[in-house]
Structures are given as C-alpha cells and as structure tokens.
Amino acid sequence: MNKTKPPAKPGNIQIPSTDQPTDSGRRKALLAGLGAAGGAAAAGLMTPSRALADPANLPPNVADWSKVLGPGVDVAPYGMPSKFEKTVIRRYVDWLTATPESSINFTPLYALDGMVTPNGLCFERHHGGVAEVIPDDYRLMIHGMVDRPLVFTYQDLKRFPPQSRFYFLECAANGGMEWRGAQLNGVQFTHGMVHCVQYTGVPLRTLLEEAGVKPKAKWLLVEGGDSAGMNRSLPLDKALDDCMVVYSMNGERLRAEQGYPIRLVVPGFEGNMWVKWLRRIEVGDGAWMAREETSKYTDLMPDGRARRFTWEMDAKSVITSPCPELPCKQKGPQVIKGIAWSGRGKIARVDVTVDGGRNWHQARLEDPILPKCLTRFYLDGWSWDGNPAYLQSRAIDETGYVQPEMAALQAVRGVNSIYHNNAIQTWRINPTGEVENVRLA
Ligand code: MTE
Ligand code: CO
C-alpha cells in the first residue's frame, strides 16, 4: 500500500447553528455538567463524576486532606501513581494466548497525555517470559564478518559517548484482531501495543565500527538472551543508520520487562526486531531466515503467498478520547484527543471526522513533532449534540502516505493478515454517550 485517496481539504468544523457555542452558551453547557442530576442525566446520559463528590470536601468547606499532616518524605522511596489512578494499568486479554510467558499486554492509551509513555505502562510482549539478567554477568558479543570479534560488558557499553532519542515501538500485531471486523471494545486493546519513550544508549554504528565490518557484509543477526532466544535478521544499512543499543528509558535504567540491562532500538521498524536482553550480533552477507521472519511476522496475501521483511510501520493514528473507556458524559463541547505515528518519519497532518468521513477537519498537532515518534493531536471546538456520531482520525506522514480505510487495506492485503493493520479506526458515540468500536469501511 502506498498512497490511498488524497486527503480531503482541511476545513473548519461545521457546527450546526443551534449548537453554535457562543460564550454564554458554552458556559451553560459546561455548567450543565456540574449539577448532580442536570440535563445530561435527564437525557439518559451517564452521570457526571462530579455527582459523586462528598459535599463536605467542596468549597467553601475545608476538605479532609487539608486538616491533617500528610506522610513525610521517603514513605515511597520509589514513587508510585496516586492510589486513585489504580485502574490505569497494563491489561491483557486472557483468551488471546495460551500462556502468560508467551503473551502480550496493552498500554492504557486512553489514560495518557502528551507523547511519552510512563515506563510502568509500556505494553509488554515476551516470547519466553522476562529474563532476569544479572548486570555483572551480562555480555554482548559481536562476531561473524568483522575484523575484530568483540565481547562487551554492561559497563563497557556505558563508556561509549551516549545519545538520547525519543521513538515509538509498535508490535506488528497491534490491531491484528481487528482485520475482519470490529472486535475489542477499548482503545487499550485495539491499539495498545505501542509505546513511546526516550532511549539512552550507544549508536549501533559505533559498536560495529569498533568491530570493523568486512566490506561484503550486508546483514546482522540480532539475538536475545531470554529463554526464547528471539532472533531476527537486520539489514546492515538500517543498523548503520539510526539503530541504538540502549540501557535507559525515560531517564532511568531499562525495566526488566523492556530488556534490562540492554535492548536494541530499531526506529520505525516493527517491534519484533527490537531485541530485548540483547546478547549476540552476528555479521553476515545474507538474511538468516529465522523463525520470526518466515513462519511469523509475515503477511499472508490473498493469492496464498506471504509478504516477508515488512519492517517499516505505516502511518497510523487513533482517537484516545472519547473512546470506549472514556464515554461522553455530557453533551456540549468535547476536545477530541489522539495520537499519530509513522515509521517513515514525522507526522505531517492528522484529519478528524465526527460524521464517519463525510467531512474532515484538520487537527491541531502538539509539539514536539519528532520522526518515528508518537505525535499528540487535538480537535478543539466540537460540540456533541447527543445524536450518534462516528469519530475517526486519519494520519498523513511527511512522505505523503495517507492512513487507509480498512476496505482499501483489504483490497490489497486480503483478510488473512494479522500484522501491519494501520487502518482508520471508527468510534461510534451512542445517544447514551457510550462509545463503541465499529467498522464503517
Ligand atoms: N526480544 C526478546 N529477546 N524476546 C521477545 O520475546 N519480543 C519482541 C521484541 N523483542 C521479544 C523481544 C516483540 S514481538 C515486541 S513487539 C517487542 O519486543 C516488545 O517490546 P516491549 O515488551 O518493550 O513492549
Ligand atoms: Co511484537
């Protein structure tokens, strides 16, 4: 799939004149949500959470928490989120995999702001559970078609000049369950195999230069030290371009789940190639045809043949609010929020529709807009009138690639694929305010 239909011209949101949010109208709409049993509840909408408040804690009273000394410093030497946020966790789908060791859980995208994923909420994908690597015993071996085979310790790797870069990682299977129709009711499950963090480590190029790659070399085999010994072939060009061997994420050392003490970062490429607990890099002149690039991580096409080595993640986006986890609690102004990303560079534009694609509106992109990174977008100024609405977002990256509808994707790829589903997602807002995963095209 390259380009699909050209993006519609950006325009301003057409707000029906009766709903035009004049200043006083907007204030009224916001205030309606403040009442315990206001107009929203009368219309059958979900009760606004404000209705649950204890009046004793509300102004002009002095709230309970203002009357006592709080816990001192060091009660939590490693800080945790507020206990009121305890539902914001990674979640898994128990029928999806036979065992938790070879399984996946999902990032709670609906609960996150900006473009950085907190370390504790980065989705996990393991083929053989989390390896507990002892840092003193850790070694990275580089061998094969090199002048000097080398073995690095963890400390050796930290002595090289470091660099820090933000990148998204998306599992090629993200959205894989949605190929034949809308299935999972939650953005955490339909799109949550993606995270975006700031990595710190060494350019892979630096290590390869240290070993001296022989002129005829074209490929690397990168292998993990977990019980799955997961391995993939990586083209040398990519390795020398922007790959990194990293020890930190978001400023602290890698989490065990993310490959402590060392993982490979392969910007823009499918998550499977980002080998965790990296133990070995072999330099060679051909691809290894490993299990993960022949049996798995290939795309079965309509003619029965399979696409291989489909590494780059195509441009994609999704609305993270409203979504099934975040229903519309009241009519009136709603900020539509979402994320967009592309494995080919920067996000150039995101369009949003509230009427299933009849009219598209250009979203506001939030800085920083970095290559191969999540980009936050917003559509301000939409007012929900209580009627069914069909929300979609469509990403366009700096190469001009336009995120396709599922019908366009299926026209090329058929319905037997699992991987690389970057189709446009539709959320239907029901008159009750609940949000459902539906398929329009
Ligand atoms: N590396 C090793 N050694 N073992 C694995 O099971 N899973 C891969 C990749 N690297 C895996 C691995 C897959 S399929 C994905 S999508 C990413 O790691 C997931 O990275 P995360 O767990 O940090 O989200
Ligand atoms: Co994966």
Short mmCIF file of C-alpha atoms and ligand atoms in Angstrom, two decimals:
data_model
loop_
_atom_site.label_atom_id
_atom_site.label_comp_id
_atom_site.label_asym_id
_atom_site.label_seq_id
_atom_site.Cartn_x
_atom_site.Cartn_y
_atom_site.Cartn_z
CA MET A 1 0.00 0.00 0.00
CA ASN A 2 1.37 3.33 -0.83
CA LYS A 3 -0.84 6.32 -1.32
CA THR A 4 -4.60 5.96 -0.98
CA LYS A 5 -7.07 8.69 -1.88
CA PRO A 6 -5.71 12.16 -1.30
CA PRO A 7 -6.59 13.77 1.99
CA ALA A 8 -9.64 15.98 1.95
CA LYS A 9 -9.03 19.68 2.12
CA PRO A 10 -8.77 20.83 5.70
CA GLY A 11 -11.68 22.92 6.76
CA ASN A 12 -13.27 24.38 9.81
CA ILE A 13 -15.67 22.30 11.80
CA GLN A 14 -19.26 22.75 10.71
CA ILE A 15 -21.13 23.22 13.92
CA PRO A 16 -24.94 23.21 13.41
CA SER A 17 -26.15 26.74 14.08
CA THR A 18 -28.40 25.72 17.00
CA ASP A 19 -25.34 24.36 18.81
CA GLN A 20 -23.07 27.28 18.00
CA PRO A 21 -21.12 27.66 21.22
CA THR A 22 -21.41 31.35 21.91
CA ASP A 23 -19.53 32.29 25.02
CA SER A 24 -22.57 32.20 27.23
CA GLY A 25 -23.85 29.05 25.51
CA ARG A 26 -20.53 27.30 26.18
CA ARG A 27 -20.62 28.34 29.82
CA LYS A 28 -24.12 26.93 30.16
CA ALA A 29 -23.10 23.68 28.53
CA LEU A 30 -20.19 23.29 30.94
CA LEU A 31 -22.29 24.23 33.93
CA ALA A 32 -24.97 21.71 32.99
CA GLY A 33 -22.47 19.00 33.90
CA LEU A 34 -21.93 20.42 37.36
CA GLY A 35 -25.42 19.66 38.61
CA ALA A 36 -25.96 16.27 40.29
CA ALA A 37 -28.98 15.43 38.17
CA GLY A 38 -28.65 18.06 35.47
CA GLY A 39 -29.93 17.97 31.92
CA ALA A 40 -27.36 15.35 30.96
CA ALA A 41 -28.72 12.76 33.37
CA ALA A 42 -32.29 13.59 32.37
CA ALA A 43 -31.37 12.86 28.75
CA GLY A 44 -30.20 9.37 29.74
CA LEU A 45 -26.51 10.21 29.66
CA MET A 46 -24.04 8.79 32.10
CA THR A 47 -23.97 10.61 35.42
CA PRO A 48 -21.12 13.10 35.56
CA SER A 49 -18.50 12.01 38.09
CA ARG A 50 -18.91 15.34 39.89
CA ALA A 51 -22.17 13.97 41.22
CA LEU A 52 -20.15 11.50 43.31
CA ALA A 53 -18.34 14.22 45.27
CA ASP A 54 -18.71 14.44 49.05
CA PRO A 55 -20.17 17.93 49.74
CA ALA A 56 -18.11 18.09 52.97
CA ASN A 57 -14.95 18.35 50.87
CA LEU A 58 -16.27 21.00 48.50
CA PRO A 59 -15.83 24.76 48.78
CA PRO A 60 -16.48 26.68 50.95
CA ASN A 61 -15.75 23.79 53.38
CA VAL A 62 -12.19 22.85 54.30
CA ALA A 63 -11.51 19.46 52.72
CA ASP A 64 -10.44 16.43 54.83
CA TRP A 65 -6.96 16.40 53.32
CA SER A 66 -6.37 19.97 54.41
CA LYS A 67 -6.94 19.13 58.10
CA VAL A 68 -4.14 16.59 58.66
CA LEU A 69 -0.40 16.36 58.14
CA GLY A 70 0.40 14.17 55.18
CA PRO A 71 3.01 11.40 55.08
CA GLY A 72 6.62 12.60 55.16
CA VAL A 73 9.28 12.21 52.53
CA ASP A 74 10.61 8.75 51.80
CA VAL A 75 7.37 6.92 52.56
CA ALA A 76 7.65 5.75 48.96
CA PRO A 77 11.38 5.76 48.08
CA TYR A 78 10.37 4.86 44.54
CA GLY A 79 7.27 6.93 43.76
CA MET A 80 4.08 5.35 42.51
CA PRO A 81 1.00 6.88 40.88
CA SER A 82 -1.80 8.16 43.11
CA LYS A 83 -3.93 5.36 44.57
CA PHE A 84 -6.89 6.97 42.82
CA GLU A 85 -5.30 6.05 39.49
CA LYS A 86 -5.00 2.35 40.32
CA THR A 87 -7.16 1.28 37.38
CA VAL A 88 -4.63 2.78 34.97
CA ILE A 89 -2.58 -0.35 34.36
CA ARG A 90 -1.41 -2.59 31.55
CA ARG A 91 -4.07 -5.18 30.81
CA TYR A 92 -4.13 -8.41 28.86
CA VAL A 93 -6.80 -10.44 27.09
CA ASP A 94 -6.78 -13.91 28.61
CA TRP A 95 -8.17 -15.79 25.61
CA LEU A 96 -5.55 -14.35 23.30
CA THR A 97 -2.58 -16.55 24.19
CA ALA A 98 -2.14 -19.99 25.75
CA THR A 99 0.37 -18.92 28.41
CA PRO A 100 1.36 -15.64 30.10
CA GLU A 101 5.04 -16.28 29.31
CA SER A 102 4.47 -16.07 25.58
CA SER A 103 1.94 -13.31 25.62
CA ILE A 104 1.20 -9.63 25.40
CA ASN A 105 -0.43 -6.92 27.45
CA PHE A 106 -1.55 -3.47 26.38
CA THR A 107 -0.71 0.18 27.11
CA PRO A 108 -3.69 2.10 28.59
CA LEU A 109 -3.64 4.73 25.83
CA TYR A 110 -6.94 6.28 26.94
CA ALA A 111 -5.37 7.42 30.22
CA LEU A 112 -2.22 9.04 28.84
CA ASP A 113 -1.43 12.59 27.79
CA GLY A 114 1.31 14.00 25.61
CA MET A 115 3.61 11.69 23.67
CA VAL A 116 5.68 9.94 26.35
CA THR A 117 4.62 6.59 27.81
CA PRO A 118 5.47 6.14 31.50
CA ASN A 119 7.84 3.19 31.99
CA GLY A 120 5.43 1.18 34.14
CA LEU A 121 2.70 1.38 31.49
CA CYS A 122 4.69 0.33 28.41
CA PHE A 123 2.99 -2.74 26.94
CA GLU A 124 4.97 -6.00 27.22
CA ARG A 125 5.50 -8.66 24.61
CA HIS A 126 7.56 -11.68 25.57
CA HIS A 127 8.04 -14.98 23.77
CA GLY A 128 9.65 -16.70 26.75
CA GLY A 129 8.88 -14.59 29.80
CA VAL A 130 11.04 -11.84 31.31
CA ALA A 131 14.70 -12.80 31.57
CA GLU A 132 16.39 -11.80 34.84
CA VAL A 133 19.82 -10.84 33.57
CA ILE A 134 22.49 -10.19 36.24
CA PRO A 135 24.22 -7.00 35.06
CA ASP A 136 27.69 -8.18 36.14
CA ASP A 137 27.21 -11.35 34.09
CA TYR A 138 25.82 -9.56 31.07
CA ARG A 139 27.83 -9.73 27.83
CA LEU A 140 27.17 -8.56 24.26
CA MET A 141 29.10 -10.47 21.62
CA ILE A 142 29.74 -9.12 18.11
CA HIS A 143 31.22 -11.63 15.68
CA GLY A 144 30.99 -13.03 12.14
CA MET A 145 32.17 -10.92 9.21
CA VAL A 146 34.16 -8.46 11.34
CA ASP A 147 37.85 -7.64 11.66
CA ARG A 148 37.79 -7.94 15.48
CA PRO A 149 35.19 -10.11 17.22
CA LEU A 150 34.32 -8.34 20.48
CA VAL A 151 32.58 -9.05 23.76
CA PHE A 152 31.29 -6.02 25.68
CA THR A 153 30.30 -5.86 29.34
CA TYR A 154 27.45 -3.67 30.54
CA GLN A 155 29.99 -1.17 31.88
CA ASP A 156 31.87 -1.18 28.55
CA LEU A 157 28.69 -0.13 26.76
CA LYS A 158 28.14 2.75 29.15
CA ARG A 159 31.62 4.15 28.44
CA PHE A 160 30.80 5.00 24.80
CA PRO A 161 29.55 8.53 24.03
CA PRO A 162 25.80 8.27 24.65
CA GLN A 163 22.84 9.72 22.81
CA SER A 164 19.19 10.08 23.81
CA ARG A 165 16.30 9.83 21.33
CA PHE A 166 12.51 9.51 21.53
CA TYR A 167 10.98 6.69 19.47
CA PHE A 168 7.73 4.77 19.32
CA LEU A 169 7.77 0.98 19.38
CA GLU A 170 4.75 -0.75 17.86
CA CYS A 171 4.26 -4.51 17.72
CA ALA A 172 3.48 -5.59 14.16
CA ALA A 173 0.47 -7.42 15.64
CA ASN A 174 -1.10 -4.23 17.02
CA GLY A 175 -4.73 -4.29 15.83
CA GLY A 176 -4.27 -7.81 14.46
CA MET A 177 -7.55 -8.96 15.99
CA GLU A 178 -9.46 -6.28 14.07
CA TRP A 179 -8.74 -7.41 10.50
CA ARG A 180 -12.10 -8.98 9.76
CA GLY A 181 -14.29 -6.67 11.79
CA ALA A 182 -14.51 -4.62 14.97
CA GLN A 183 -13.74 -6.92 17.84
CA LEU A 184 -12.26 -5.49 21.02
CA ASN A 185 -14.09 -2.69 22.78
CA GLY A 186 -11.34 -0.49 24.10
CA VAL A 187 -8.52 1.60 22.64
CA GLN A 188 -6.21 -0.13 25.12
CA PHE A 189 -6.86 -3.41 23.29
CA THR A 190 -7.31 -2.26 19.71
CA HIS A 191 -4.20 -0.02 19.67
CA GLY A 192 -2.30 -0.56 22.92
CA MET A 193 0.68 -2.48 21.53
CA VAL A 194 2.53 0.79 21.14
CA HIS A 195 4.64 2.92 23.45
CA CYS A 196 6.94 5.90 23.06
CA VAL A 197 9.86 6.62 25.36
CA GLN A 198 13.18 8.42 25.36
CA TYR A 199 16.02 5.94 24.98
CA THR A 200 19.62 6.50 26.01
CA GLY A 201 22.46 4.36 24.76
CA VAL A 202 25.08 3.96 22.05
CA PRO A 203 24.54 4.12 18.29
CA LEU A 204 24.85 0.56 16.95
CA ARG A 205 27.11 2.05 14.28
CA THR A 206 29.68 2.93 16.97
CA LEU A 207 29.90 -0.70 18.12
CA LEU A 208 30.06 -2.04 14.57
CA GLU A 209 32.85 0.40 13.73
CA GLU A 210 34.70 -0.80 16.82
CA ALA A 211 34.49 -4.37 15.50
CA GLY A 212 35.22 -3.35 11.88
CA VAL A 213 32.56 -4.70 9.49
CA LYS A 214 34.00 -6.54 6.47
CA PRO A 215 33.18 -4.97 3.06
CA LYS A 216 30.99 -7.87 1.87
CA ALA A 217 28.75 -7.85 4.95
CA LYS A 218 25.09 -6.96 4.33
CA TRP A 219 23.09 -8.31 7.27
CA LEU A 220 23.16 -8.76 11.03
CA LEU A 221 21.59 -11.45 13.14
CA VAL A 222 20.43 -9.89 16.41
CA GLU A 223 19.63 -12.32 19.21
CA GLY A 224 18.10 -12.05 22.68
CA GLY A 225 19.33 -13.70 25.86
CA ASP A 226 15.85 -14.71 27.07
CA SER A 227 14.65 -18.31 27.09
CA ALA A 228 13.05 -17.69 23.68
CA GLY A 229 16.46 -16.70 22.27
CA MET A 230 14.48 -14.49 19.94
CA ASN A 231 16.43 -13.56 16.82
CA ARG A 232 15.92 -11.54 13.65
CA SER A 233 17.90 -10.54 10.58
CA LEU A 234 18.54 -6.81 10.36
CA PRO A 235 19.86 -5.12 7.18
CA LEU A 236 23.26 -3.55 7.74
CA ASP A 237 22.10 -0.24 6.19
CA LYS A 238 19.48 0.14 8.90
CA ALA A 239 21.94 -0.86 11.62
CA LEU A 240 24.35 1.86 10.48
CA ASP A 241 21.58 4.43 10.08
CA ASP A 242 19.69 5.02 13.33
CA CYS A 243 19.69 1.82 15.44
CA MET A 244 20.77 2.09 19.06
CA VAL A 245 21.96 -0.28 21.77
CA VAL A 246 20.27 1.20 24.86
CA TYR A 247 20.40 0.92 28.64
CA SER A 248 17.93 3.62 29.67
CA MET A 249 14.31 4.56 29.00
CA ASN A 250 12.80 7.85 30.13
CA GLY A 251 15.95 8.66 32.04
CA GLU A 252 16.17 5.54 34.23
CA ARG A 253 17.64 2.12 33.53
CA LEU A 254 15.54 -0.17 31.35
CA ARG A 255 12.77 -2.06 33.10
CA ALA A 256 13.29 -5.84 33.22
CA GLU A 257 10.21 -6.24 31.01
CA GLN A 258 11.76 -3.97 28.40
CA GLY A 259 15.05 -5.87 28.20
CA TYR A 260 17.21 -4.89 31.19
CA PRO A 261 20.08 -4.32 31.01
CA ILE A 262 20.37 -3.87 27.20
CA ARG A 263 17.93 -3.79 24.29
CA LEU A 264 18.16 -2.95 20.63
CA VAL A 265 16.23 0.06 19.29
CA VAL A 266 15.26 -0.13 15.60
CA PRO A 267 13.41 3.16 14.96
CA GLY A 268 10.28 2.94 12.82
CA PHE A 269 10.60 -0.84 12.34
CA GLU A 270 8.21 -3.45 13.74
CA GLY A 271 8.64 -4.08 17.46
CA ASN A 272 9.70 -7.68 16.94
CA MET A 273 13.11 -6.51 15.72
CA TRP A 274 13.80 -4.51 18.88
CA VAL A 275 15.54 -7.43 20.55
CA LYS A 276 15.49 -7.32 24.37
CA TRP A 277 18.21 -8.72 26.64
CA LEU A 278 20.44 -8.39 23.55
CA ARG A 279 23.28 -10.93 23.77
CA ARG A 280 24.66 -11.51 20.29
CA ILE A 281 25.13 -9.73 16.96
CA GLU A 282 26.46 -11.81 14.10
CA VAL A 283 27.54 -10.02 10.93
CA GLY A 284 26.91 -11.86 7.65
CA ASP A 285 26.15 -11.47 3.97
CA GLY A 286 22.61 -12.86 3.84
CA ALA A 287 19.42 -12.95 5.87
CA TRP A 288 19.16 -15.84 8.34
CA MET A 289 15.53 -16.71 7.56
CA ALA A 290 14.83 -17.08 11.26
CA ARG A 291 11.51 -18.36 12.57
CA GLU A 292 10.34 -14.84 13.37
CA GLU A 293 10.73 -13.72 9.74
CA THR A 294 9.46 -16.81 7.91
CA SER A 295 6.80 -18.55 9.99
CA LYS A 296 5.85 -15.41 11.96
CA TYR A 297 5.86 -11.70 11.14
CA THR A 298 4.98 -12.32 7.50
CA ASP A 299 1.70 -11.28 5.86
CA LEU A 300 -0.43 -13.88 4.09
CA MET A 301 -1.68 -12.29 0.87
CA PRO A 302 -4.92 -13.14 -1.00
CA ASP A 303 -3.02 -15.26 -3.57
CA GLY A 304 -1.65 -17.51 -0.83
CA ARG A 305 1.84 -16.08 -0.92
CA ALA A 306 3.31 -14.25 2.06
CA ARG A 307 4.99 -10.87 2.21
CA ARG A 308 8.27 -11.01 4.12
CA PHE A 309 10.53 -8.41 5.68
CA THR A 310 7.77 -5.82 6.04
CA TRP A 311 9.69 -3.88 8.62
CA GLU A 312 8.53 -0.27 8.38
CA MET A 313 5.45 0.63 10.37
CA ASP A 314 2.98 2.52 8.16
CA ALA A 315 1.43 5.79 9.32
CA LYS A 316 -1.39 5.29 11.79
CA SER A 317 -3.48 7.21 14.28
CA VAL A 318 -6.27 6.67 16.77
CA ILE A 319 -8.58 8.79 18.86
CA THR A 320 -7.84 8.15 22.54
CA SER A 321 -10.64 10.33 23.91
CA PRO A 322 -13.55 9.86 23.60
CA CYS A 323 -13.18 6.10 23.23
CA PRO A 324 -14.88 3.05 24.76
CA GLU A 325 -13.05 3.61 28.06
CA LEU A 326 -13.86 7.34 28.06
CA PRO A 327 -17.51 7.80 27.13
CA CYS A 328 -19.08 11.22 26.58
CA LYS A 329 -20.52 12.06 29.96
CA GLN A 330 -22.36 15.13 28.80
CA LYS A 331 -23.45 16.94 25.68
CA GLY A 332 -21.70 20.08 24.56
CA PRO A 333 -18.06 20.94 23.89
CA GLN A 334 -15.67 17.98 23.68
CA VAL A 335 -11.97 18.06 22.92
CA ILE A 336 -11.14 15.08 20.72
CA LYS A 337 -7.67 13.77 21.61
CA GLY A 338 -5.47 11.23 19.89
CA ILE A 339 -2.06 10.03 18.83
CA ALA A 340 -0.48 9.51 15.42
CA TRP A 341 2.80 7.95 14.34
CA SER A 342 4.74 6.79 11.30
CA GLY A 343 7.74 4.53 10.90
CA ARG A 344 8.88 6.64 7.93
CA GLY A 345 9.40 9.95 9.68
CA LYS A 346 7.34 12.80 11.06
CA ILE A 347 3.58 13.14 11.14
CA ALA A 348 2.67 15.95 8.75
CA ARG A 349 -1.06 16.21 9.39
CA VAL A 350 -3.97 14.48 11.08
CA ASP A 351 -7.58 14.90 9.98
CA VAL A 352 -10.56 14.09 12.17
CA THR A 353 -14.17 13.42 11.22
CA VAL A 354 -17.20 13.25 13.51
CA ASP A 355 -19.61 12.08 10.79
CA GLY A 356 -17.96 8.90 9.56
CA GLY A 357 -15.80 10.54 6.91
CA ARG A 358 -18.23 12.92 5.19
CA ASN A 359 -16.35 15.98 6.45
CA TRP A 360 -12.76 16.05 7.64
CA HIS A 361 -11.23 18.69 9.89
CA GLN A 362 -7.56 19.35 10.36
CA ALA A 363 -6.40 18.52 13.89
CA ARG A 364 -4.02 20.62 15.97
CA LEU A 365 -0.66 18.86 16.29
CA GLU A 366 1.20 19.27 19.56
CA ASP A 367 4.95 19.88 19.72
CA PRO A 368 7.32 18.14 19.77
CA ILE A 369 6.67 16.52 16.40
CA LEU A 370 9.59 14.11 16.12
CA PRO A 371 10.38 11.50 13.47
CA LYS A 372 9.30 7.91 14.28
CA CYS A 373 7.58 9.09 17.42
CA LEU A 374 4.06 9.41 18.74
CA THR A 375 2.56 12.83 17.96
CA ARG A 376 -0.31 14.12 20.06
CA PHE A 377 -3.24 15.74 18.24
CA TYR A 378 -6.39 17.53 19.32
CA LEU A 379 -9.57 18.65 17.66
CA ASP A 380 -10.90 21.57 19.65
CA GLY A 381 -14.33 23.05 19.32
CA TRP A 382 -16.58 20.11 18.54
CA SER A 383 -19.87 20.16 20.36
CA TRP A 384 -21.71 16.86 20.74
CA ASP A 385 -25.46 17.28 20.29
CA GLY A 386 -26.44 13.90 21.73
CA ASN A 387 -27.01 12.23 18.35
CA PRO A 388 -24.94 9.24 17.19
CA ALA A 389 -21.56 10.38 15.95
CA TYR A 390 -18.86 8.45 14.09
CA LEU A 391 -15.38 9.58 15.05
CA GLN A 392 -12.30 8.74 13.01
CA SER A 393 -8.78 10.08 12.62
CA ARG A 394 -6.51 9.84 9.60
CA ALA A 395 -2.75 10.36 9.74
CA ILE A 396 -0.60 11.68 6.90
CA ASP A 397 3.15 11.44 7.25
CA GLU A 398 5.91 13.57 5.77
CA THR A 399 6.32 11.19 2.82
CA GLY A 400 2.70 11.95 1.81
CA TYR A 401 1.44 8.50 2.82
CA VAL A 402 -2.19 8.60 3.95
CA GLN A 403 -3.57 6.17 6.55
CA PRO A 404 -6.07 3.96 4.66
CA GLU A 405 -9.57 2.76 5.41
CA MET A 406 -9.81 -0.97 6.16
CA ALA A 407 -11.57 -1.58 2.82
CA ALA A 408 -8.57 -0.13 0.97
CA LEU A 409 -6.16 -2.17 3.06
CA GLN A 410 -8.13 -5.37 2.47
CA ALA A 411 -8.30 -4.69 -1.27
CA VAL A 412 -4.53 -5.05 -1.34
CA ARG A 413 -3.81 -7.40 1.53
CA GLY A 414 -6.96 -9.56 1.84
CA VAL A 415 -8.38 -10.69 5.17
CA ASN A 416 -5.84 -13.30 6.28
CA SER A 417 -3.26 -10.91 7.64
CA ILE A 418 -2.52 -10.49 11.31
CA TYR A 419 0.29 -7.97 11.18
CA HIS A 420 0.52 -4.37 9.99
CA ASN A 421 -3.08 -3.27 10.40
CA ASN A 422 -2.88 0.52 10.19
CA ALA A 423 -6.49 1.08 9.08
CA ILE A 424 -8.60 4.02 10.19
CA GLN A 425 -10.46 3.28 13.43
CA THR A 426 -14.10 4.25 13.99
CA TRP A 427 -15.66 5.00 17.37
CA ARG A 428 -19.46 5.32 17.43
CA ILE A 429 -20.86 7.59 20.11
CA ASN A 430 -24.29 6.30 21.09
CA PRO A 431 -27.04 8.63 22.36
CA THR A 432 -26.27 7.37 25.89
CA GLY A 433 -22.75 8.72 25.50
CA GLU A 434 -21.21 5.25 25.43
CA VAL A 435 -18.55 4.70 22.78
CA GLU A 436 -18.33 1.54 20.68
CA ASN A 437 -15.75 0.05 18.32
CA VAL A 438 -17.46 -0.24 14.92
CA ARG A 439 -16.36 -0.82 11.32
CA LEU A 440 -17.66 1.53 8.62
CA ALA A 441 -15.45 0.72 5.64
N1 MTE B 1 13.16 -9.63 22.39
C1 MTE B 1 13.33 -10.81 23.02
N2 MTE B 1 14.56 -11.18 23.39
N3 MTE B 1 12.28 -11.64 23.28
C2 MTE B 1 11.00 -11.29 22.91
O1 MTE B 1 10.07 -12.05 23.17
N4 MTE B 1 9.56 -9.64 21.73
C3 MTE B 1 9.60 -8.72 20.61
C4 MTE B 1 10.55 -7.55 20.88
N5 MTE B 1 11.81 -8.04 21.38
C5 MTE B 1 10.79 -10.06 22.23
C6 MTE B 1 11.93 -9.24 22.00
C7 MTE B 1 8.29 -8.16 20.24
S1 MTE B 1 7.28 -9.11 19.27
C8 MTE B 1 7.95 -6.88 20.53
S2 MTE B 1 6.53 -6.20 19.93
C9 MTE B 1 8.80 -6.03 21.38
O2 MTE B 1 9.98 -6.70 21.84
C10 MTE B 1 8.02 -5.56 22.59
O3 MTE B 1 8.78 -4.73 23.40
P1 MTE B 1 8.24 -4.30 24.83
O4 MTE B 1 7.97 -5.57 25.61
O5 MTE B 1 9.31 -3.44 25.40
O6 MTE B 1 6.96 -3.55 24.61
CO CO B 2 5.65 -7.77 18.65
#
